[in-house]
Structure formats: C-alpha cells, structure tokens
XYZ file of C-alpha atoms in Angstrom:
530
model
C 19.834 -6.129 25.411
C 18.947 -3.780 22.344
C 18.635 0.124 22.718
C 15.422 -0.378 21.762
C 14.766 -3.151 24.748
C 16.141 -0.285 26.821
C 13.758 2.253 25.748
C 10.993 0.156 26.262
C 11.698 -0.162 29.991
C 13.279 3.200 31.209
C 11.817 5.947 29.315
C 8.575 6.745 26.530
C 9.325 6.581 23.430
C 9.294 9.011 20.702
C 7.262 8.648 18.171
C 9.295 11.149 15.309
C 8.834 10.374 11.754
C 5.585 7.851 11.791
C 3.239 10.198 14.387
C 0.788 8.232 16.813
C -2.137 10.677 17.550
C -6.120 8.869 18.978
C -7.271 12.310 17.335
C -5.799 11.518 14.218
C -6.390 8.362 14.448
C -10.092 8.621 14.758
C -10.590 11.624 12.224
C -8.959 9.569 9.709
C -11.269 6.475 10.446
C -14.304 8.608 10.580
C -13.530 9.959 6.836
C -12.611 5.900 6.048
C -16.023 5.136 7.117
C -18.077 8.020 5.225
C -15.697 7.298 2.297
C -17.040 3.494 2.301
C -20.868 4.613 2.727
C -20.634 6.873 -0.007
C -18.931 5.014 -2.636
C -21.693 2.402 -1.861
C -24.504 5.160 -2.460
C -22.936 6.067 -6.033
C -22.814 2.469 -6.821
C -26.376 2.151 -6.161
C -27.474 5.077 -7.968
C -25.633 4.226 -10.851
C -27.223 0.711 -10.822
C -30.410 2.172 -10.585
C -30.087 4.531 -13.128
C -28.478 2.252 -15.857
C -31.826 -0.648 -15.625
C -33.756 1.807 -15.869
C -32.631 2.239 -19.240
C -31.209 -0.825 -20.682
C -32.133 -4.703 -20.682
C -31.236 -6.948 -17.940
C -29.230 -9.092 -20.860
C -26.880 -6.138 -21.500
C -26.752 -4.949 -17.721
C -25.813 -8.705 -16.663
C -22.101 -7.940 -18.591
C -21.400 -5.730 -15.679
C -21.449 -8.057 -12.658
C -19.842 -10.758 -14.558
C -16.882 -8.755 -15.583
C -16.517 -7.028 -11.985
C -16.965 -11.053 -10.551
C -14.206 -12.209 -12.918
C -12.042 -9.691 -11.652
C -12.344 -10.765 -7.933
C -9.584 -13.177 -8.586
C -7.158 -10.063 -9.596
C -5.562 -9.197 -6.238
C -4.565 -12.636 -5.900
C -1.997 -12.528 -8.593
C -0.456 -9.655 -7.202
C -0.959 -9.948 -2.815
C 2.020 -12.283 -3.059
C 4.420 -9.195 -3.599
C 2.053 -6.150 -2.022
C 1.057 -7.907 1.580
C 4.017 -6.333 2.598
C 4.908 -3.382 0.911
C 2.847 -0.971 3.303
C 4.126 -2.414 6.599
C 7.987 -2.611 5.828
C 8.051 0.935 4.072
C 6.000 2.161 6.807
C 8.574 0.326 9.501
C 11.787 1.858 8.081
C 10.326 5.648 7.958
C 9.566 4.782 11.609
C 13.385 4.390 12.371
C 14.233 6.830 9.603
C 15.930 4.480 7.263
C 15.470 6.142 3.916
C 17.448 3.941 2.074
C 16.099 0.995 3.193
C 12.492 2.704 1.569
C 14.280 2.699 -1.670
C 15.442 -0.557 -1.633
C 11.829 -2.092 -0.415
C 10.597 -0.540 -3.664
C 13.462 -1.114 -6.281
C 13.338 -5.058 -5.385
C 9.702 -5.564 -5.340
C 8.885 -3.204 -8.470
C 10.417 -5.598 -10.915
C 9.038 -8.528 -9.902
C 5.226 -6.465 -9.847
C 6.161 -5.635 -13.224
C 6.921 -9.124 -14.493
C 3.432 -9.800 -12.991
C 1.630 -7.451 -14.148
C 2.649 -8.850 -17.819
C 1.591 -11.951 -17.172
C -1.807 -10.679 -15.393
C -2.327 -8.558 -18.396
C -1.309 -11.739 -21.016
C -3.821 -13.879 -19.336
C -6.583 -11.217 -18.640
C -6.462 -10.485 -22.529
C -6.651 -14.434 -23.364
C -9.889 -14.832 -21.311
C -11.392 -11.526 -22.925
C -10.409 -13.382 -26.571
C -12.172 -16.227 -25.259
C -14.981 -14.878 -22.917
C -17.939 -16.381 -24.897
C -17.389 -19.983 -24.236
C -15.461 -19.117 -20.887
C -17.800 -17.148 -19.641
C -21.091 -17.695 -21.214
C -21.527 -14.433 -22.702
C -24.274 -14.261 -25.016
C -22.755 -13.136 -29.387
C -24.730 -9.582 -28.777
C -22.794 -8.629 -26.325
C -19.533 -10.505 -26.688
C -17.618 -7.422 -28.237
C -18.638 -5.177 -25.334
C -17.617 -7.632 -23.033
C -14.087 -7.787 -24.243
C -13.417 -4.260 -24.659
C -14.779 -4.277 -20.973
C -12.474 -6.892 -19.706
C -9.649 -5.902 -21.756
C -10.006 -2.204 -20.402
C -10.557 -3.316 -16.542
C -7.300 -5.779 -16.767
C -5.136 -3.156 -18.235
C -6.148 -0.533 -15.387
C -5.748 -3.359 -12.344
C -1.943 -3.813 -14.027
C -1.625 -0.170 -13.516
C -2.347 -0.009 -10.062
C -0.329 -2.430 -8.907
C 2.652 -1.552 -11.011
C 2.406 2.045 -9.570
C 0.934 0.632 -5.674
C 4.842 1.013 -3.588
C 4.662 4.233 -4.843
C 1.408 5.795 -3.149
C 2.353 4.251 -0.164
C 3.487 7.932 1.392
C -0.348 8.720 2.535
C 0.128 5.411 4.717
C 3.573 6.735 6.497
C 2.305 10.830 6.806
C -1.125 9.240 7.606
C -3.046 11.005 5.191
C -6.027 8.906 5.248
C -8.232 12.205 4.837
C -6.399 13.369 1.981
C -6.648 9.552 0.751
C -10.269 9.538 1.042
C -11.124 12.965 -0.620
C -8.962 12.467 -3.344
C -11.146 8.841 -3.485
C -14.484 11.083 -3.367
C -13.031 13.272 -6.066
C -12.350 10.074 -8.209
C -15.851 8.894 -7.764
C -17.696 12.224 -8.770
C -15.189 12.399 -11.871
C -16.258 9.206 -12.534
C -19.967 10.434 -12.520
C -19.673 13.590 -14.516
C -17.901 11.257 -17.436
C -20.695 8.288 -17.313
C -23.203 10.933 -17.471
C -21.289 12.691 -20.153
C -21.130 9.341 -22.137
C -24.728 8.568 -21.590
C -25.390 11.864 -23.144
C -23.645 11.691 -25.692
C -23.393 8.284 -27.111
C -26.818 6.746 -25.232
C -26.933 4.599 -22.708
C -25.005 1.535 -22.118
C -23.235 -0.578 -19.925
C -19.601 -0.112 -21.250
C -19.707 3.654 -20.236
C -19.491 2.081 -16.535
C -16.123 0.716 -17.354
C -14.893 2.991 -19.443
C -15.933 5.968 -16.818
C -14.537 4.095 -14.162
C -10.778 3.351 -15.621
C -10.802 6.753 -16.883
C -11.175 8.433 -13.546
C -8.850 5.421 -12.080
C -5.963 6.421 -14.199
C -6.726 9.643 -13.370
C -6.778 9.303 -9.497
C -3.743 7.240 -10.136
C -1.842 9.463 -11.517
C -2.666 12.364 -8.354
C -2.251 9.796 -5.919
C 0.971 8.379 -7.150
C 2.509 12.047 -7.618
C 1.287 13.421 -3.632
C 2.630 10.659 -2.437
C 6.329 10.705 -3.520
C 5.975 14.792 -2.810
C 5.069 13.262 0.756
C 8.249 10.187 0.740
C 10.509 11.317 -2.130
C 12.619 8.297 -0.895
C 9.399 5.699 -2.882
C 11.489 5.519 -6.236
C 13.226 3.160 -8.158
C 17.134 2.792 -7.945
C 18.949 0.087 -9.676
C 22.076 0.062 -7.185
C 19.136 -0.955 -4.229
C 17.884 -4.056 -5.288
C 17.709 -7.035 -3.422
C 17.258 -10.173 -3.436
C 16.947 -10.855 0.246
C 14.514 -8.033 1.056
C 12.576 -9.191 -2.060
C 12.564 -12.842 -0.636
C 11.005 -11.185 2.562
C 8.514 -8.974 1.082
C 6.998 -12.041 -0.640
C 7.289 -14.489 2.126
C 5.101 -11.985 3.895
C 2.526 -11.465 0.881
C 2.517 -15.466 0.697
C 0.977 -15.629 4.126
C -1.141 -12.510 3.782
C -2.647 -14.268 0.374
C -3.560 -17.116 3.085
C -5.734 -14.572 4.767
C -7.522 -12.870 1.975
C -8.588 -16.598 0.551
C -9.677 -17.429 4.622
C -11.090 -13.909 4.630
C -13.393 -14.853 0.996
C -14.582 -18.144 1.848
C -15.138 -17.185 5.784
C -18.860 -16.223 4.360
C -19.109 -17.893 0.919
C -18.672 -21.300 2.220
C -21.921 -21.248 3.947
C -23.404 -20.084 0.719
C -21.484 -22.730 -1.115
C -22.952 -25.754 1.199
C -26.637 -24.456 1.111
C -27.040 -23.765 -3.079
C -25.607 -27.629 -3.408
C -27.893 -29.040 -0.260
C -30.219 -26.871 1.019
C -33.057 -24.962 -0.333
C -33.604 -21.747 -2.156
C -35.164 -20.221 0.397
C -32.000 -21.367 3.011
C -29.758 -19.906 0.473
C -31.970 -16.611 1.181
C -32.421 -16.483 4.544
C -28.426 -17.078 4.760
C -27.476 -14.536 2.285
C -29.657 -11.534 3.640
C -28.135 -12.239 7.219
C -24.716 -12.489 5.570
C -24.961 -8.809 3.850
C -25.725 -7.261 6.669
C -23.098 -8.883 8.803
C -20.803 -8.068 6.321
C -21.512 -4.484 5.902
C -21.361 -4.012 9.700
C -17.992 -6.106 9.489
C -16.985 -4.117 6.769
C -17.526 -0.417 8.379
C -15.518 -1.732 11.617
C -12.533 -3.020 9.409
C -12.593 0.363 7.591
C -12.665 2.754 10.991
C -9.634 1.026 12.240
C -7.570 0.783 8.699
C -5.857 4.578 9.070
C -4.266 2.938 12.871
C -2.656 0.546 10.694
C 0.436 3.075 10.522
C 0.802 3.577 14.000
C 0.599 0.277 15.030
C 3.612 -0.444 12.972
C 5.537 2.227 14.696
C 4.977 1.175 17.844
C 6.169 -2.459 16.720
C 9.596 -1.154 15.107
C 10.679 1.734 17.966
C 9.714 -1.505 20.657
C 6.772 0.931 22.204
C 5.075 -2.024 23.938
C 3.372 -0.122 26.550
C 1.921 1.892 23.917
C 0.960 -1.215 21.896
C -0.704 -2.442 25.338
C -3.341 0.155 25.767
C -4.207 0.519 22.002
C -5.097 -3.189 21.454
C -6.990 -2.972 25.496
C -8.864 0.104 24.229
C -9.089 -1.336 20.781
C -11.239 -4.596 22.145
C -13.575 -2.078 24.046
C -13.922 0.332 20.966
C -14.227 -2.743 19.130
C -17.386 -3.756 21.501
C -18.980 -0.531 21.413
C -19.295 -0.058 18.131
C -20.271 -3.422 16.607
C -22.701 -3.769 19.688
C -24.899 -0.012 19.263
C -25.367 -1.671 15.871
C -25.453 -5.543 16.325
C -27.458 -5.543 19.452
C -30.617 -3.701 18.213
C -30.523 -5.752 14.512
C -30.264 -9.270 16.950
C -32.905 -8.657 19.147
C -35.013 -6.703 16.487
C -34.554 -10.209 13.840
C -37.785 -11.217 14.187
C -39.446 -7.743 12.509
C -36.460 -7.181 10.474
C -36.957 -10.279 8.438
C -40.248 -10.240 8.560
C -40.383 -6.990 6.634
C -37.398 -6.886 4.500
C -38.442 -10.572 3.427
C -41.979 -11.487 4.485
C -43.114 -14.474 6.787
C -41.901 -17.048 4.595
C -38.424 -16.558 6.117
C -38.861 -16.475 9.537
C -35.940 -18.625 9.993
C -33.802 -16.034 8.684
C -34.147 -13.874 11.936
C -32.569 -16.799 14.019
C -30.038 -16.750 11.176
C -29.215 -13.069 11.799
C -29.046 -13.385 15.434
C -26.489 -16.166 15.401
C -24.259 -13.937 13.276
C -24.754 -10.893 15.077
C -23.527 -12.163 18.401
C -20.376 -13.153 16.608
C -19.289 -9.791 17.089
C -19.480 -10.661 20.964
C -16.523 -12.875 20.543
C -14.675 -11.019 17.244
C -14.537 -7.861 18.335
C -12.665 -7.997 21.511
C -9.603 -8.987 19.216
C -10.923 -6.877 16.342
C -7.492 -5.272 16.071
C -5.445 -8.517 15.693
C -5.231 -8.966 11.585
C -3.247 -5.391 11.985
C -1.195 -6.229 15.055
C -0.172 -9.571 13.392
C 1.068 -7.515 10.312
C 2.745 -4.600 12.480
C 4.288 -7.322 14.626
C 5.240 -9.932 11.520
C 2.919 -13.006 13.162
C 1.026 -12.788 9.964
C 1.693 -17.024 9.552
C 0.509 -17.901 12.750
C -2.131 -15.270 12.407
C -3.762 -15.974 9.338
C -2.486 -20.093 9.035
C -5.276 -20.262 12.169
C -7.986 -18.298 10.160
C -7.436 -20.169 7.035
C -7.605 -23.635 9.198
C -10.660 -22.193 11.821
C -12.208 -21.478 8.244
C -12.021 -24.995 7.033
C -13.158 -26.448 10.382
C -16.488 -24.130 9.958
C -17.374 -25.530 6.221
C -16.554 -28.965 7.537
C -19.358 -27.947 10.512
C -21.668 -26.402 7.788
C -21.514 -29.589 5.716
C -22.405 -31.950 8.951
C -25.362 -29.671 9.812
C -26.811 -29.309 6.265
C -26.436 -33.085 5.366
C -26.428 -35.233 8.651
C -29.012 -33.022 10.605
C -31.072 -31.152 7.963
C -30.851 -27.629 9.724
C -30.426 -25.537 6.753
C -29.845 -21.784 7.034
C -29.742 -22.165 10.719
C -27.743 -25.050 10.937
C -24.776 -23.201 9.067
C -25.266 -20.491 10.907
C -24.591 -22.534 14.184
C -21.764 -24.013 12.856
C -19.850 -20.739 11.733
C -20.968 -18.983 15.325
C -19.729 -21.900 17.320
C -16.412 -22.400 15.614
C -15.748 -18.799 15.483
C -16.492 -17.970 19.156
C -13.960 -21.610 20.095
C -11.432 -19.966 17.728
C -11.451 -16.708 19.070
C -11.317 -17.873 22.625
C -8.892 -21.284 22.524
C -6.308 -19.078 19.870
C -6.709 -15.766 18.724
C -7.479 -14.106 21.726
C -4.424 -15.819 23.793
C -2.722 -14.466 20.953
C -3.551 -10.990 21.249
C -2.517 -11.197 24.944
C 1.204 -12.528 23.756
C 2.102 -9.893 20.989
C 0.892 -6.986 23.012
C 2.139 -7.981 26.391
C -1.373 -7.651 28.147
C -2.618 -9.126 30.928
C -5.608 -11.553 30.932
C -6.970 -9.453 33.925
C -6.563 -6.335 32.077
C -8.489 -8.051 28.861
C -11.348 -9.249 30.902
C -11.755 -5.913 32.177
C -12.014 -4.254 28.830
C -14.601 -6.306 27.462
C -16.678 -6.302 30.202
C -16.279 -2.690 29.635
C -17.222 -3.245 26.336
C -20.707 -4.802 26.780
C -21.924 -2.414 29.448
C -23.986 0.069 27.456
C -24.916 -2.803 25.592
C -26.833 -4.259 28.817
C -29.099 -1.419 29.984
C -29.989 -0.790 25.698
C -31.214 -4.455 25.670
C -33.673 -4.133 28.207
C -35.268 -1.446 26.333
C -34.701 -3.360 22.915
C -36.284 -6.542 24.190
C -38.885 -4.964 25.582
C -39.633 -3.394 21.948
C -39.305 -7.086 20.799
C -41.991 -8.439 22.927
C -44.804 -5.175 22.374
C -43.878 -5.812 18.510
C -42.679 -3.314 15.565
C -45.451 -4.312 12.782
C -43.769 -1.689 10.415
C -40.642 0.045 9.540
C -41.437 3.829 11.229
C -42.365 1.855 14.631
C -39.207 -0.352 14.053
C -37.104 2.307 13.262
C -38.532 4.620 16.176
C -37.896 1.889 18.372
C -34.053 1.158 17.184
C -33.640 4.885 18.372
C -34.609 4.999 21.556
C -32.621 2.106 22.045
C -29.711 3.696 20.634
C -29.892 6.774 22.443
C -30.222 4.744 26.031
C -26.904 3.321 24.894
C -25.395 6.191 24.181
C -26.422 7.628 27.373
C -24.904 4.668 29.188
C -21.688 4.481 27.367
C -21.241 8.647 27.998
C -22.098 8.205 31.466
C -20.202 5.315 33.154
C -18.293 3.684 30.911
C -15.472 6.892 29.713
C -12.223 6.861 31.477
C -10.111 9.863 32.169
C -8.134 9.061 28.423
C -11.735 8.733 26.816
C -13.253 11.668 28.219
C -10.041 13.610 27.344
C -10.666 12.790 23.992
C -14.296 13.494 23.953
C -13.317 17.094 24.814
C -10.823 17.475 22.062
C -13.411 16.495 19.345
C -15.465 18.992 21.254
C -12.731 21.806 20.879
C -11.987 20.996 17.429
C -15.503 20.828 16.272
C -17.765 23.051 17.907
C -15.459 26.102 16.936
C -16.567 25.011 13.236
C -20.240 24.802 13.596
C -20.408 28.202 15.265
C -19.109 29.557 11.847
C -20.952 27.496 9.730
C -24.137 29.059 11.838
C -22.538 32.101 11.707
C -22.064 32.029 7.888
C-alpha cells in the first residue's frame, strides 16, 4: 500500500503548501459572490446608459459581437480544463518541477491555437456582413469590434497557466478586487471616450480590452510573484503530460457544451414549436434559475483548490465531511432563495409579466424545486475534476442532457404542453439523473455513507419546512403588489433563518459562526468608532 494509503488510515494529514481553511474558504466565496453581483450591476448601467443615447440599430452590434464570441472558450477548453487542477495537484505534494513542465508542454500548443483562433476570428470580422447580417452603416465598427475582442480572448488564454498562482495560494479575494479594479478602469475609460469622442457603441469594446490587457498584465505578474515555478522552460516539455492535460480538457469541453444546452434546449424546442408567449414564460423562469444557479456555482468556485489537495495527499476523511456539509450548504442556500420564489410564482409572474402568463409561475416552480434534487450533489462537477472522474462525470451530463431535449420534444409535439411541458421534462429527468447516477456517484469518490447522505439533506431542508408554512400562507392571503410581496419574502426569510440558527448548526457550524463573529465584529466597532 502507498504512503499516502497509510496516511489516510493512521494519522491526519497535513495540509502544507495548498492550505484547507472553511474560513477561507467561505470569505473567498463571499467576495466570488459580490464580485458576480456587481459586475452584473455595471453591465446594466452601462446598457442603460449607452440606449439612452444611441439607436437600437447601432446598440444591436454589441450583443451580436459578445454572442459570436460565446463559441471562443471552446477552441481553447481542450488544453485549459486541466491546467488549474494538475498545477494546483503538484504544489499540493510540492513538486515544483512538475509545475514547470505542466506549463512548458501546454503553452505551445495554446499558442498554436491561439493563431489559429485569431486567423479565423479575423476572417469572420472580413466577412461579418453576409455572415452575420450586419447592416453597411455599421459594418466597419463591427469589425474593428470583433477584430479587437478576438485579439484580447488570444491573449488570455496564451497568458491563462500563468495566473494560475491565485488558484494554489487561494487568493480568490485578491482575484476578485483586482476583477473590481478592472471593471471601474473600464468605466472611467468608456466615460472618458464618451466624453471625448461622443457616444458610441465601440467605446464598450474598446474600454473593455483596454482594461483586460491591463488586468492581464497585473494578474499575470502577482501570480508568478505568488508560484515563480509558472514559467516556460524548454528542457520540461512533454509530450505525455501534454497528452494528459488535453485528454482532461477533451472531457471538460463535454461539460461546458452539456452545461450550454442544459437550458437552451428548452428554448430551442419552444421558438420552433411552441408559442411566443411559451418561449416567454420559459425564458423568464430560466433567468432566474440561472442566476440563482449561477451565485451557488460562484460561492463554491474558491473550494475548488482545496478539494484538489485533499484528492492528491489521499485526505479522504477530509474529502468526506466537505462534500456531506457541502450537500447541506448546498440545500440551505438554494432553498432561503428557491423556496420563497416557488411558492411566491403565482404573484411573481403575475407582476413581472402580467396575467397573460400565468403559466409561467408553474414554469418557475418546476425549476425551482430542481434545486431539491441538484443541490445535495452541488459539489460534484469540482470533486469529479479534483478526483480525475471528469469522463464519467460529465459523459452522464452531456447524455442526461440529451435525454431531457428528447423529453422536451415529446411534450411540445405529442402532448401540446408548451412552457410547462418542457419544464416537466427537464425537472423529471434531472431529479432521475441525480438520484439513479450522480448522487451514487458522489457517495463512491468521497467514501460516504448513504446513511450519512440522507442525514445531511434532511438536514438540509429543515429550515426550509417551518419558512414554507409561513410562505404558503402568504400565497393563499395574496401579495397584489411588489412592497406586500417583498414584505412577505422577508418574514419568510427571517423565520428561516431563525430555524436554520437554532436547530440545524452542529458543533463544526457553530464554531464557525463564532469565528466570523470574532473576525468581524472587531471591524464594525472601528468603523462606528471612526
């Protein structure tokens, strides 16, 4: 048996050069999360204030360059899936030469890419007017655009293996204000632009690389001062580690296409066979499941790191509790927001869209209690790439995918449900997916019991239970406008937070309440104080 084997059964293992820390942990997914909201303000703002000022026409250049460049991480997730994980695995053990060879034999084949990505990015610019049905006015601006946001995307992934430090030193808050920096640079130079020149959407682009080249350049620099060892040496290269690293992005890019068509499929099936007003009702409950989705994925990125380490030093007992506290963590959060928007549907479509779309509350319910059977397994897609069961992982997702637009297509076309109908059909197959394969999955790379799972769900959904009752009863007296609505989300919000502080904290959790308390109450007395 391996020394590491041995470790795992006699005596805890130390965690030296990649730290595991919950404190850490969460501070870094709290910043993740504020990051995310944030950048999603700007956007807004800046969208706002640009149609106020020019013509739809000219504005419309924008979201078709930015949709156009959707495509761009699938050139390059083929040689990056891995990058992060296998750096990240050999600081764990301290292998610093292994870091240097990870990056020397995956750098030249990212630049080869890149040269391609860029050749073929510049061809569709030189051709975007029959392409992409971009009107002669604003065909010039539209290649600059496209020309200018290929060129930067190149960049990044050229320079990626080398910011990878802030993943292995964990400096996700570092990452993040550094991310808010790049943002308000990016302001002060649109603004500057608009001023100067007048308005117009290129400035967005142009502002935008600018400030990414920029933030590359500060990112890329703190993070070799972090890992000196990211650099390129020509003695380190590779073939077989190169072979690895893109037999693991191969299986990752299997995941990201599952991941894009998980929603868009639905959308897909309804424009082609349903009508406008199922494509709607579909797509309203679809943003907000996806923002919800989107805020959980980003508050458990920075554990990426750790989970890694535990994988490579064979820390299975610590592995164990993360992903059992990870599936109630998971619950809790999803559920204080899911819970009130699924029993709430009925108001909350009624006065975000009107009473023509009543069917788009049931809609919204359906997809809200998909969190009941996601979340308990919420930290899977990371333990399959810390663990290297990324194939089996995301080979399922990509085929439970395909099973759900086959489902979408029956219920649209042989039974005429609509909205609804698709909605059903991506509920059901998710919830048989997650219980017949992912989540016996979860219980074989993390060694946990199916007792011990159980229990942490069910731990899980308890605040969730008592918040209902309050919720439903809100439901049935009715919220007839947004201040009653919103007044009546918060009540049932703080019941659940009540419930969750009172019964539900273990010793561990209620250790870890008082740390936050001791790290941040000292810093709002001097903020009073000041």
């Amino acid at each position: 048996m391996s020394d590491a084997s041995n470790r795992e059964r006699t005596e805890p293992v130390v965690h030296t050069h990649v730290a595991v820390d919950r404190m850490k942990v969460m501070i870094n997914g709290a910043s993740s999360v504020v990051t995310r909201l944030l950048n999603v303000f700007v956007l807004v703002f800046i969208f706002k204030y640009l149609l106020g000022r020019i013509s739809p026409e000219e504005f419309a250049i924008y979201p078709i360059m930015m949709s156009t460049m959707v495509v761009a991480p699938f050139f390059f997730v083929f040689f990056t899936g891995g990058v992060s994980r296998y750096v990240v695995a050999a600081y764990a053990v301290d292998d610093r030469q292994k870091v240097t060879e990870i990056v020397t034999s995956i750098t030249p084949l990212l630049v080869l890419t890149a040269l391609a990505f860029v050749a073929g990015g510049l061809t569709l610019a030189a051709f975007a007017g029959p392409i992409l049905a971009i009107p002669d006015a604003q065909l010039g601006m539209a290649r600059t655009m496209l020309s200018l946001l290929v060129l930067s995307y190149a960049l990044q992934m050229i320079a990626l293996p080398f910011g990878v430090g802030f993943q292995v030193r964990q400096r996700f808050v570092e990452w993040n204000i550094l991310g808010l920096m790049r943002d308000a640079l990016r302001i002060v130079i649109l603004f500057a632009l608009l001023a100067s020149q007048g308005p117009a959407v290129i400035w967005v682009v142009v502002a935008t690389v600018s400030a990414d080249m920029v933030h590359l350049t500060v990112v890329t620099i703190r993070s070799r001062m972090m890992a000196p060892d990211l650099r390129v040496s020509a003695s380190s290269f590779q073939w077989t580690t190169a072979r690895t690293l893109v037999s693991f992005g191969l299986w990752t890019t299997l995941g990201r296409l599952a991941q894009v068509f998980y929603i868009s499929a639905g959308t897909l099936v309804l424009g082609r066979y349903g009508t406008a007003v199922d494509v709607v009702n579909y797509y309203f409950a679809t943003a907000l499941f996806q923002q919800i989705n989107g805020l959980l994925t980003y508050a458990r990125l920075p554990l990426q790191p750790s989970l890694v380490a535990m994988h490579t030093l064979a820390d299975r007992e610590r592995l164990r509790r993360t992903a059992l506290r990870g599936a109630t963590y998971g619950l809790w959060a999803a559920l204080l927001v899911a819970l009130p928007v699924a029993i709430m549907s009925d108001d909350i479509a009624t006065i975000v869209l009107g009473p023509a779309h009543t069917e788009a509350a049931t809609v919204l319910s359906l997809l809200m209690a998909i969190f009941l059977f996601s979340q308990p397994a919420g930290l899977l897609p990371m333990l399959a790439v810390a663990t290297g069961e990324v194939r089996a992982f995301n080979l399922a997702a990509l085929m439970s995918t395909i099973a759900s637009f086959l489902a979408m297509i029956v219920a649209v076309l042989g039974f005429g449900t609509g909205a609804v109908g698709v909605a059903t059909s991506l509920f059901v197959v998710t919830a048989l997916a997650q219980i017949v394969y992912f989540w016996p999955m979860q219980l074989r790379v993390t060694g946990m019991t199916s007792g011990d799972f159980a229990r942490s769900i069910l731990r899980g959904m308890i605040p969730a239970t008592g918040a209902a009752v309050v919720l439903a009863g809100a439901a049935a007296y009715g919220t007839p406008d947004l201040t009653t609505l919103i007044a009546a989300v918060a009540v049932g919000g703080i019941v659940y937070a009540i419930i969750l502080l009172l019964f539900c904290l273990d010793t561990a959790d209620r250790a870890l309440v008082q740390r936050i308390r001791e790290r941040i109450l000292p810093q709002l007395r001097r903020t009073q104080a000041a």
